[in-house]
Short mmCIF file of C-alpha atoms and ligand atoms in Angstrom, two decimals:
data_model
loop_
_atom_site.label_atom_id
_atom_site.label_comp_id
_atom_site.label_asym_id
_atom_site.label_seq_id
_atom_site.Cartn_x
_atom_site.Cartn_y
_atom_site.Cartn_z
CA MET A 1 61.43 180.12 155.82
CA GLY A 2 58.22 179.85 157.80
CA LEU A 3 55.05 177.81 157.58
CA GLU A 4 53.52 180.44 155.23
CA ASP A 5 56.12 179.55 152.60
CA PHE A 6 54.70 176.03 152.37
CA LYS A 7 51.08 176.99 151.73
CA ALA A 8 51.16 176.23 148.02
CA MET A 9 52.97 172.96 148.71
CA VAL A 10 50.40 171.91 151.30
CA HIS A 11 47.64 172.45 148.74
CA ARG A 12 49.40 169.92 146.51
CA CYS A 13 49.03 167.02 148.94
CA SER A 14 46.61 164.67 147.21
CA ARG A 15 45.69 162.82 150.46
CA CYS A 16 46.77 159.58 148.81
CA SER A 17 48.09 158.16 152.12
CA TYR A 18 51.18 156.67 150.50
CA CYS A 19 53.12 158.31 153.35
CA LYS A 20 51.70 155.75 155.81
CA TRP A 21 53.46 152.86 154.09
CA ILE A 22 56.89 151.96 152.89
CA PRO A 23 56.93 152.09 149.06
CA PHE A 24 54.93 149.13 147.76
CA ALA A 25 57.83 147.86 145.63
CA HIS A 26 59.75 147.23 148.88
CA VAL A 27 56.96 145.54 150.85
CA LYS A 28 57.79 141.94 151.74
CA SER A 29 54.99 141.18 154.20
CA TRP A 30 51.80 142.76 155.54
CA ARG A 31 53.27 142.65 159.08
CA PHE A 32 56.10 145.03 158.24
CA ALA A 33 54.57 147.07 155.42
CA LYS A 34 53.79 150.24 157.40
CA GLY A 35 56.22 153.13 157.69
CA CYS A 36 54.64 155.68 160.03
CA PRO A 37 54.65 154.84 163.75
CA SER A 38 52.41 157.80 164.56
CA ILE A 39 49.41 156.75 162.46
CA GLU A 40 49.92 153.10 163.37
CA TYR A 41 49.85 153.80 167.10
CA HIS A 42 47.08 156.42 167.14
CA SER A 43 44.88 155.08 164.31
CA PHE A 44 43.51 158.51 163.49
CA GLN A 45 44.15 160.40 160.25
CA SER A 46 45.37 163.60 161.93
CA TYR A 47 48.37 161.66 163.26
CA SER A 48 49.72 160.98 159.76
CA ALA A 49 51.91 163.29 157.67
CA SER A 50 48.93 164.03 155.44
CA GLY A 51 46.84 164.88 158.52
CA ARG A 52 49.49 167.31 159.74
CA LEU A 53 49.56 168.95 156.31
CA CYS A 54 45.79 169.48 156.60
CA ILE A 55 46.33 170.99 160.06
CA SER A 56 49.02 173.30 158.68
CA LEU A 57 46.60 174.53 156.01
CA ALA A 58 43.85 175.08 158.58
CA LEU A 59 46.29 177.11 160.70
CA LEU A 60 47.43 179.17 157.73
CA GLU A 61 43.82 179.90 156.79
CA GLU A 62 43.04 180.72 160.43
CA ARG A 63 40.34 178.10 160.66
CA ILE A 64 42.05 176.78 163.80
CA SER A 65 44.52 178.28 166.27
CA CYS A 66 47.73 177.03 167.90
CA PHE A 67 45.86 177.14 171.19
CA ASP A 68 43.10 174.72 170.18
CA GLU A 69 42.79 171.81 172.56
CA GLY A 70 44.56 168.69 171.37
CA LEU A 71 46.63 170.36 168.68
CA PRO A 72 50.05 170.03 170.39
CA ASP A 73 49.32 166.36 171.05
CA ILE A 74 48.86 165.71 167.32
CA VAL A 75 51.79 167.86 166.23
CA PHE A 76 54.39 166.52 168.69
CA LYS A 77 53.44 162.81 168.74
CA CYS A 78 55.67 162.19 165.74
CA MET A 79 59.40 161.35 165.65
CA LEU A 80 60.09 163.43 162.53
CA ASP A 81 61.93 160.32 161.36
CA GLY A 82 60.99 161.09 157.77
CA CYS A 83 59.77 157.69 156.54
CA CYS A 84 56.62 159.49 155.30
CA ASP A 85 58.76 161.98 153.37
CA VAL A 86 60.70 159.25 151.58
CA ALA A 87 57.50 157.39 150.68
CA CYS A 88 55.78 160.56 149.45
CA LYS A 89 58.71 161.34 147.15
CA VAL A 90 58.38 158.04 145.35
CA CYS A 91 55.44 159.61 143.52
CA ARG A 92 55.76 163.32 144.32
CA TYR A 93 59.19 164.62 143.29
CA ASP A 94 59.36 167.78 145.42
CA LEU A 95 56.64 167.60 148.04
CA GLU A 96 58.28 168.03 151.46
CA PRO A 97 55.95 166.77 154.23
CA LEU A 98 58.86 166.65 156.69
CA GLU A 99 59.72 170.32 156.12
CA VAL A 100 56.10 171.30 156.63
CA MET A 101 55.82 169.31 159.88
CA ARG A 102 59.08 170.85 161.12
CA ASN A 103 57.81 174.37 160.46
CA LEU A 104 54.47 173.51 162.06
CA ARG A 105 56.40 172.72 165.24
CA PHE A 106 58.33 175.99 165.08
CA ARG A 107 54.98 177.81 164.77
CA LEU A 108 53.59 176.15 167.91
CA ILE A 109 56.73 176.63 170.01
CA ASP A 110 57.05 180.29 168.90
CA ASN A 111 53.48 180.76 170.14
CA GLY A 112 54.28 179.19 173.50
CA CYS A 113 52.37 175.95 172.78
CA PHE A 114 54.65 173.18 173.99
CA PRO A 115 54.14 169.92 175.88
CA ILE A 116 54.43 170.51 179.63
CA GLN A 117 57.06 167.73 179.78
CA ASP A 118 59.50 170.14 178.08
CA ILE A 119 59.71 172.55 181.02
CA PRO A 120 62.33 170.77 183.18
CA LEU A 121 64.25 169.65 180.10
CA ILE A 122 64.58 173.14 178.62
CA ASP A 123 65.27 174.68 182.06
CA ASN A 124 68.15 172.29 182.60
CA LEU A 125 69.41 172.84 179.07
CA ARG A 126 69.62 176.59 179.61
CA LYS A 127 71.63 176.09 182.83
CA GLU A 128 73.74 173.05 181.98
CA ASP A 129 73.96 172.92 178.15
CA ASN A 130 72.70 169.35 177.86
CA MET A 131 69.48 167.44 177.14
CA MET A 132 70.04 164.79 179.79
CA MET A 133 68.99 166.57 182.99
CA ALA A 134 72.65 166.35 184.05
CA ARG A 135 75.35 168.75 185.29
CA LYS A 136 77.71 170.33 182.77
CA ALA A 137 80.55 169.70 185.24
CA ASP A 138 80.09 165.93 184.72
CA ARG A 139 80.16 166.03 180.93
CA ALA A 140 83.67 164.61 180.50
CA ASN A 141 83.52 161.95 183.23
CA TRP A 142 83.34 159.27 180.54
CA ALA A 143 86.87 160.23 179.44
CA ALA A 144 88.51 159.97 182.87
CA GLY A 145 91.87 158.24 182.59
CA LEU A 146 92.04 158.47 178.77
CA SER A 147 95.08 160.18 177.36
CA LEU A 148 93.34 162.68 175.07
CA LYS A 149 94.04 166.18 173.85
CA ASP A 150 91.97 168.90 175.52
CA LEU A 151 90.83 171.09 172.63
CA THR A 152 90.00 174.03 174.86
CA THR A 153 93.77 174.56 175.21
CA GLU A 154 95.35 172.38 172.48
CA LYS A 155 94.90 171.89 168.74
CA ALA A 156 94.12 168.71 166.77
CA ASP A 157 93.11 167.69 163.24
CA VAL A 158 90.07 165.79 164.43
CA VAL A 159 87.55 166.75 167.08
CA LEU A 160 85.54 163.87 168.55
CA HIS A 161 82.05 165.05 169.52
CA VAL A 162 80.30 162.42 171.65
CA GLY A 163 77.00 164.23 172.32
CA CYS A 164 74.70 164.47 175.33
CA ARG A 165 73.47 160.85 175.49
CA LEU A 166 76.95 159.31 175.44
CA SER A 167 78.38 161.90 177.82
CA PHE A 168 75.94 161.15 180.60
CA ASP A 169 74.57 157.62 180.05
CA GLU A 170 77.13 155.58 182.01
CA GLU A 171 75.97 152.24 180.62
CA LEU A 172 76.96 153.52 177.15
CA TRP A 173 80.31 155.12 178.06
CA ARG A 174 82.03 152.10 176.53
CA ILE A 175 81.07 153.46 173.08
CA PRO A 176 83.05 156.76 173.13
CA GLN A 177 85.82 155.05 175.13
CA THR A 178 86.16 152.45 172.36
CA ALA A 179 86.10 155.17 169.70
CA VAL A 180 88.97 156.99 171.41
CA THR A 181 91.04 153.81 171.74
CA LEU A 182 90.53 152.90 168.08
CA LEU A 183 91.37 156.39 166.81
CA LEU A 184 94.47 156.78 168.99
CA ASP A 185 95.74 153.28 168.12
CA ALA A 186 95.36 154.19 164.43
CA GLY A 187 97.51 157.29 164.95
CA VAL A 188 94.73 159.85 164.46
CA ASP A 189 95.43 163.33 165.86
CA VAL A 190 92.21 163.61 167.89
CA GLY A 191 90.95 165.56 170.88
CA ILE A 192 87.74 166.46 172.72
CA LEU A 193 86.24 169.63 174.16
CA GLY A 194 85.51 167.78 177.40
CA ARG A 195 83.36 169.70 179.86
CA ASP A 196 83.06 172.50 177.29
CA GLU A 197 81.45 170.28 174.67
CA ASN A 198 77.89 171.53 174.04
CA CYS A 199 74.67 169.95 172.92
CA CYS A 200 74.62 169.71 169.10
CA GLY A 201 71.14 171.27 169.08
CA GLY A 202 69.72 168.71 166.64
CA ARG A 203 67.16 167.25 169.01
CA LEU A 204 66.13 170.75 170.08
CA TYR A 205 65.54 171.66 166.45
CA ASP A 206 63.35 168.62 165.90
CA MET A 207 61.42 169.39 169.08
CA GLY A 208 60.67 172.84 167.67
CA TYR A 209 63.22 175.01 169.54
CA ARG A 210 64.98 176.58 166.57
CA GLY A 211 66.32 179.58 168.51
CA GLU A 212 68.14 177.37 171.03
CA PHE A 213 69.46 175.23 168.21
CA LEU A 214 71.05 178.24 166.50
CA LYS A 215 72.80 179.27 169.73
CA TYR A 216 74.42 175.86 170.15
CA ALA A 217 75.28 175.53 166.49
CA GLU A 218 77.16 178.85 166.51
CA ASN A 219 79.01 177.93 169.73
CA ASN A 220 80.07 174.56 168.37
CA ILE A 221 81.35 175.94 165.07
CA ASP A 222 83.40 178.58 166.94
CA ALA A 223 84.89 175.97 169.29
CA TRP A 224 85.94 173.70 166.40
CA ARG A 225 87.51 176.59 164.51
CA ASN A 226 89.44 177.67 167.62
CA ALA A 227 90.70 174.11 168.04
CA GLY A 228 92.06 174.13 164.47
CA ALA A 229 90.10 171.00 163.63
CA THR A 230 89.54 170.11 159.99
CA THR A 231 87.24 167.17 160.66
CA VAL A 232 84.45 166.50 163.15
CA VAL A 233 83.83 162.86 164.03
CA THR A 234 80.80 161.88 166.06
CA THR A 235 79.60 158.69 167.71
CA CYS A 236 75.96 159.84 167.71
CA SER A 237 73.58 159.88 164.75
CA ASP A 238 71.53 162.81 166.12
CA CYS A 239 74.73 164.90 166.25
CA TYR A 240 75.70 163.67 162.79
CA HIS A 241 72.40 164.89 161.34
CA ALA A 242 72.81 168.26 163.07
CA PHE A 243 76.36 168.78 161.80
CA LYS A 244 75.98 167.29 158.33
CA ARG A 245 72.56 168.56 157.44
CA LEU A 246 71.31 171.34 159.74
CA TYR A 247 74.47 173.42 160.19
CA PRO A 248 74.97 173.91 156.43
CA GLU A 249 71.23 174.47 155.95
CA GLU A 250 70.71 176.97 158.75
CA LEU A 251 74.14 178.60 159.11
CA HIS A 252 75.71 177.95 155.70
CA ALA A 253 78.60 176.37 157.59
CA PRO A 254 79.77 173.25 155.75
CA MET A 255 82.17 171.13 157.81
CA ASN A 256 83.97 167.92 157.06
CA VAL A 257 81.79 165.66 159.20
CA LEU A 258 82.11 161.90 159.57
CA HIS A 259 80.14 159.44 161.59
CA ILE A 260 82.48 157.13 163.49
CA THR A 261 81.44 154.19 161.26
CA GLU A 262 82.56 156.14 158.17
CA PHE A 263 85.91 156.87 159.81
CA LEU A 264 86.33 153.22 160.87
CA GLU A 265 85.48 152.03 157.36
CA GLN A 266 88.37 154.18 156.06
CA LEU A 267 90.78 152.95 158.77
CA ILE A 268 89.91 149.30 158.08
CA ALA A 269 90.43 149.84 154.33
CA LYS A 270 93.88 151.35 155.05
CA GLY A 271 94.81 148.39 157.28
CA LYS A 272 94.98 150.56 160.39
CA ILE A 273 92.40 148.41 162.16
CA ALA A 274 92.75 144.65 161.89
CA PHE A 275 90.71 141.85 163.44
CA LYS A 276 92.36 138.93 165.24
CA LYS A 277 89.29 137.15 166.58
CA SER A 278 86.22 135.60 165.01
CA LEU A 279 82.80 136.54 166.43
CA PRO A 280 80.35 133.82 165.43
CA LEU A 281 77.15 135.84 165.73
CA LYS A 282 73.98 136.33 163.66
CA ILE A 283 73.07 139.99 163.73
CA THR A 284 70.68 142.44 162.16
CA TYR A 285 71.46 146.13 161.68
CA HIS A 286 69.02 148.93 162.53
CA ASP A 287 69.48 152.07 160.40
CA PRO A 288 69.20 155.11 162.70
CA CYS A 289 66.90 157.64 160.99
CA HIS A 290 69.30 160.53 161.62
CA LEU A 291 72.24 158.66 160.12
CA GLY A 292 70.25 157.17 157.25
CA ARG A 293 67.49 159.02 155.44
CA ARG A 294 67.86 162.19 157.49
CA GLY A 295 71.64 162.14 157.39
CA GLU A 296 72.00 162.81 153.68
CA PRO A 297 74.01 165.93 152.85
CA TYR A 298 72.24 169.25 152.42
CA ILE A 299 72.18 170.49 148.83
CA PRO A 300 71.48 174.24 148.63
CA TRP A 301 68.77 175.40 146.26
CA GLU A 302 67.99 178.89 145.08
CA GLY A 303 65.15 179.61 142.75
CA ARG A 304 61.53 180.53 142.59
CA GLN A 305 58.18 178.84 142.60
CA LYS A 306 55.65 179.65 139.92
CA LYS A 307 52.23 178.47 138.89
CA ILE A 308 51.46 177.29 135.38
CA ARG A 309 47.99 178.45 134.30
CA GLY A 310 47.40 179.55 137.88
CA GLN A 311 47.21 175.93 138.98
CA ILE A 312 50.29 173.74 138.70
CA LEU A 313 53.12 174.68 141.04
CA VAL A 314 56.65 174.24 139.69
CA TYR A 315 60.10 175.20 140.94
CA GLU A 316 62.71 176.84 138.73
CA PRO A 317 65.30 175.40 138.63
CA ARG A 318 64.13 171.99 139.75
CA LYS A 319 64.74 171.36 143.47
CA PRO A 320 67.24 168.71 144.59
CA ARG A 321 65.47 165.53 145.61
CA ASN A 322 66.01 164.81 149.32
CA ASN A 323 64.58 161.31 149.37
CA GLY A 324 66.94 159.68 151.86
CA ALA A 325 68.85 157.68 149.25
CA CYS A 326 72.18 159.38 150.06
CA GLY A 327 72.26 158.73 153.81
CA VAL A 328 74.93 156.63 155.57
CA TYR A 329 73.94 153.00 154.98
CA ASP A 330 76.99 151.20 153.63
CA ALA A 331 79.70 152.29 156.08
CA PRO A 332 78.25 150.55 159.17
CA ARG A 333 77.36 147.47 157.11
CA ASN A 334 80.87 147.33 155.57
CA VAL A 335 82.46 147.59 159.03
CA LEU A 336 80.22 144.80 160.34
CA ARG A 337 80.86 142.58 157.30
CA SER A 338 84.62 142.97 157.74
CA ILE A 339 84.46 141.35 161.19
CA PRO A 340 85.22 137.61 160.90
CA GLY A 341 82.35 135.35 161.94
CA ILE A 342 79.59 137.97 161.75
CA GLN A 343 76.52 137.05 159.69
CA LEU A 344 74.36 140.04 158.79
CA PHE A 345 70.63 139.58 158.14
CA GLU A 346 68.54 142.47 156.87
CA MET A 347 65.22 143.45 158.38
CA GLU A 348 62.33 143.81 155.92
CA ARG A 349 62.32 147.59 156.32
CA ASN A 350 65.87 148.76 155.89
CA ARG A 351 68.00 151.69 154.70
CA GLU A 352 65.77 154.70 153.82
CA PHE A 353 62.66 152.63 154.51
CA ALA A 354 63.66 151.60 158.05
CA TRP A 355 61.13 151.76 160.89
CA CYS A 356 62.14 154.31 163.55
CA CYS A 357 63.41 153.22 167.00
CA GLY A 358 60.91 155.59 168.64
CA ALA A 359 63.37 157.91 170.39
CA GLY A 360 63.48 160.85 167.97
CA ALA A 361 62.34 164.48 168.13
CA GLY A 362 61.61 164.42 171.86
CA VAL A 363 59.05 161.58 171.70
CA ARG A 364 61.00 159.47 174.21
CA GLU A 365 61.05 162.35 176.68
CA ARG A 366 57.48 163.53 176.03
CA TYR A 367 55.54 160.33 175.32
CA PRO A 368 57.50 157.30 176.58
CA GLU A 369 54.64 154.82 176.10
CA PHE A 370 54.42 155.61 172.36
CA SER A 371 58.20 155.63 172.12
CA PHE A 372 58.58 152.14 173.63
CA TRP A 373 55.73 150.73 171.52
CA THR A 374 57.62 151.92 168.44
CA ALA A 375 60.85 150.32 169.67
CA GLY A 376 58.91 147.11 170.37
CA GLU A 377 57.74 146.96 166.76
CA ARG A 378 61.36 147.15 165.58
CA ILE A 379 62.41 144.47 168.06
CA GLU A 380 59.72 142.16 166.60
CA GLU A 381 61.10 142.86 163.13
CA ALA A 382 64.61 142.05 164.33
CA TYR A 383 63.41 138.72 165.77
CA ALA A 384 61.76 137.89 162.44
CA THR A 385 65.21 137.81 160.79
CA GLY A 386 66.41 135.03 163.10
CA ALA A 387 69.24 137.23 164.38
CA GLU A 388 70.68 136.79 167.87
CA ALA A 389 71.52 140.48 168.28
CA LEU A 390 70.25 143.89 167.20
CA VAL A 391 73.09 146.25 166.24
CA SER A 392 72.88 149.99 165.69
CA ALA A 393 75.14 153.02 165.40
CA CYS A 394 73.26 155.50 167.56
CA PRO A 395 73.13 155.74 171.35
CA HIS A 396 69.55 157.04 171.29
CA CYS A 397 68.36 153.96 169.39
CA GLU A 398 70.35 151.67 171.67
CA ARG A 399 69.00 153.26 174.86
CA ASN A 400 65.43 153.04 173.57
CA PHE A 401 65.81 149.40 172.55
CA LEU A 402 67.39 148.50 175.89
CA ASP A 403 64.60 150.18 177.88
CA ALA A 404 61.85 148.72 175.69
CA LEU A 405 63.37 145.24 176.08
CA ASP A 406 63.51 145.77 179.81
CA GLN A 407 59.82 146.68 179.87
CA ARG A 408 58.96 143.58 177.86
CA GLY A 409 61.10 141.35 180.10
CA ASP A 410 62.96 140.47 176.92
CA SER A 411 66.63 139.63 176.51
CA LEU A 412 67.57 140.24 172.86
CA LYS A 413 71.19 141.40 172.77
CA VAL A 414 71.75 145.02 171.69
CA PHE A 415 75.14 146.24 170.47
CA ASP A 416 76.72 149.28 168.92
CA VAL A 417 78.89 148.65 165.83
CA LEU A 418 81.86 149.74 167.97
CA ASP A 419 81.19 146.98 170.52
CA LEU A 420 81.72 144.31 167.88
CA VAL A 421 84.81 146.02 166.47
CA ARG A 422 86.34 146.13 169.97
CA GLU A 423 85.49 142.47 170.67
CA ALA A 424 87.05 141.23 167.43
CA ARG A 425 90.42 143.01 167.80
S1 SF4 B 1 51.98 163.77 152.07
FE1 SF4 B 1 52.46 162.89 150.07
S2 SF4 B 1 52.11 160.67 150.32
FE2 SF4 B 1 51.07 161.73 152.05
S3 SF4 B 1 48.97 162.02 151.36
FE3 SF4 B 1 50.11 163.89 150.81
S4 SF4 B 1 50.82 163.53 148.68
FE4 SF4 B 1 50.18 161.55 149.51
S1 SF4 B 2 57.93 161.64 160.65
FE1 SF4 B 2 57.58 159.49 161.17
S2 SF4 B 2 56.01 159.49 162.79
FE2 SF4 B 2 56.00 161.53 161.82
S3 SF4 B 2 54.41 161.40 160.26
FE3 SF4 B 2 56.36 160.90 159.25
S4 SF4 B 2 56.56 158.65 159.36
FE4 SF4 B 2 54.93 159.31 160.82
#
């Protein structure tokens, strides 16, 4: 599909602005009632989902061009976190603002309109197969000394995909290292692709580079098949979204994909992970967008759109409703609640209505100031719960929170779910 295919849908946007808020039934305070970081930060209508739908229509009707000054700034200063999409669908069953904004990005990138900050990132990606400005040769350094199957030469039931951030961010290496220890101790037949692991392509897709995404997706699927793996487990929510949602959608390649918290939930239920220590700690859990609302499974739809009396657009059969409700929310919470001593407090905006950490869709790399402001808003919300620590299940969220805290001179503790599991064993 291309942007043209959404023209009728774009006409249906009623400019109600509901997409700027979390659904009113879930609002607990004015302070944390907003859902869209982009409109909140920029305070200008074009920077909302509705504004980008208007821009899409103007492009389709050739009233503006991709090359107009300021257009890339508006299009790319958005995390594609999808809070707008979920809010819109409370009233509008099958309007897809997120899909439109995604295709708007593809249109700009295909026309060579990209933020200049992308140049070194994409250059390095093409040479080194990662999004971290790092060398491919260093990709498996995190696993040095671990007794793990090498899936380029051996076979295993489970392939552990750790992703670019965890492969190269040394401060976070403890997360995949803990995952490996837990899986091996539980007797799971697991291996890694090591230096030959590739970028999942998910972040590239969100940034607008669909062609590069497809290349990595095909390579990854081939590598897993060659390794004989029946299940892919990942420690990264960006990778999870790519594998769970984008690969079936774009390549019709369904895989058995689990986020590490889903796998741990199963192992704890089977008694293969037990806790010996109590961790007396008040925590709050941040739902990563790509594990939560954007991590819900892809449901294929085939049908046609038609207009009733030349006016009302309907889909036959009715489209599945992708409103974020089926993302991964309970597994990380169940793992955390099973740890003795942990007290979990919810932030006001949680599950499919969570505020983004600010790192998604290339915003951290392209517009760090906006990215850290967004993270700062979430940190304030975490403090409002009275928690002593902010816990997440995504290395991109954790890195963004850590850097934003550093900038603020702040010392709120940040953990991954795996950190607490390791500490309590
Ligand atoms: S995108 Fe949806 S919520 Fe936003 S203005 Fe349009 S119809 Fe309203
Ligand atoms: S994806 Fe996020 S930042 Fe972009 S318009 Fe929607 S809510 Fe705003």
